[in-house]
C-alpha positions as a Markdown table, in Angstrom:
| # | Residue | x | y | z |
|---|---|---|---|---|
| 1 | Met | 160.0 | 92.9 | 53.4 |
| 2 | Ala | 159.8 | 94.6 | 56.2 |
| 3 | Tyr | 162.3 | 94.1 | 58.1 |
| 4 | Val | 161.2 | 93.8 | 62.5 |
| 5 | Pro | 162.6 | 95.2 | 64.9 |
| 6 | Lys | 164.1 | 93.0 | 68.0 |
| 7 | Ser | 162.8 | 93.9 | 71.6 |
| 8 | Leu | 164.9 | 96.1 | 73.9 |
| 9 | Met | 168.0 | 94.3 | 75.6 |
| 10 | Leu | 169.2 | 95.7 | 78.1 |
| 11 | Gly | 171.3 | 93.5 | 79.8 |
| 12 | Arg | 173.1 | 89.7 | 80.2 |
| 13 | Cys | 172.6 | 88.6 | 82.9 |
| 14 | Trp | 176.1 | 88.4 | 85.6 |
| 15 | Arg | 176.1 | 84.3 | 86.1 |
| 16 | Cys | 175.3 | 82.9 | 82.8 |
| 17 | Gly | 175.6 | 85.6 | 79.9 |
| 18 | Arg | 171.9 | 85.0 | 78.5 |
| 19 | Arg | 170.5 | 88.1 | 76.8 |
| 20 | Ile | 168.1 | 90.6 | 79.2 |
| 21 | Tyr | 165.1 | 92.2 | 77.5 |
| 22 | Lys | 162.6 | 94.3 | 78.7 |
| 23 | Ala | 159.9 | 92.7 | 77.9 |
| 24 | Asp | 161.5 | 89.6 | 80.4 |
| 25 | Asp | 160.7 | 88.8 | 83.9 |
| 26 | Tyr | 165.6 | 89.7 | 85.7 |
| 27 | Phe | 166.6 | 90.9 | 89.3 |
| 28 | Thr | 168.8 | 93.5 | 89.9 |
| 29 | Cys | 171.1 | 94.5 | 93.1 |
| 30 | Pro | 169.9 | 97.5 | 94.6 |
| 31 | Lys | 174.3 | 97.8 | 96.4 |
| 32 | Cys | 176.0 | 96.5 | 93.0 |
| 33 | Gly | 173.2 | 96.9 | 89.6 |
| 34 | Ser | 174.3 | 93.4 | 88.6 |
| 35 | Met | 171.3 | 92.2 | 86.8 |
| 36 | Tyr | 170.3 | 88.3 | 86.8 |
| 37 | Cys | 167.9 | 86.3 | 84.5 |
| 38 | Thr | 165.0 | 84.1 | 86.5 |
| 39 | Thr | 166.9 | 81.4 | 86.4 |
| 40 | Cys | 170.2 | 82.4 | 87.7 |
| 41 | Ala | 167.5 | 84.7 | 90.9 |
| 42 | Lys | 166.3 | 81.1 | 91.6 |
| 43 | Lys | 169.7 | 78.8 | 92.0 |
| 44 | Gln | 171.2 | 81.7 | 93.7 |
| 45 | Arg | 168.0 | 81.8 | 96.6 |
| 46 | Gly | 167.9 | 86.3 | 95.6 |
| 47 | Lys | 171.0 | 86.8 | 96.7 |
| 48 | Cys | 173.4 | 88.8 | 95.6 |
| 49 | Pro | 177.0 | 86.6 | 95.3 |
| 50 | Ile | 178.7 | 89.6 | 95.2 |
| 51 | Asp | 177.5 | 91.5 | 98.1 |
| 52 | Gly | 175.3 | 89.1 | 99.4 |
| 53 | Ser | 171.8 | 91.8 | 99.8 |
| 54 | Glu | 168.9 | 90.6 | 98.2 |
| 55 | Leu | 168.2 | 90.9 | 95.0 |
| 56 | Ile | 165.2 | 93.4 | 93.3 |
| 57 | Pro | 163.1 | 91.4 | 90.7 |
| 58 | His | 162.0 | 94.0 | 87.6 |
């Protein structure tokens, strides 16, 4: 059997800890650089809880 590498993991969601991969949709804060999954970004209404700025989709 051949080893199938996993896709590139960029990091984890700062709120729930879910792994964020390169192919996933995620949001980042332009000021502090924190990453959030789509579920947590919707729960926060598109604003960063740390500094209150708008989250940018990727």
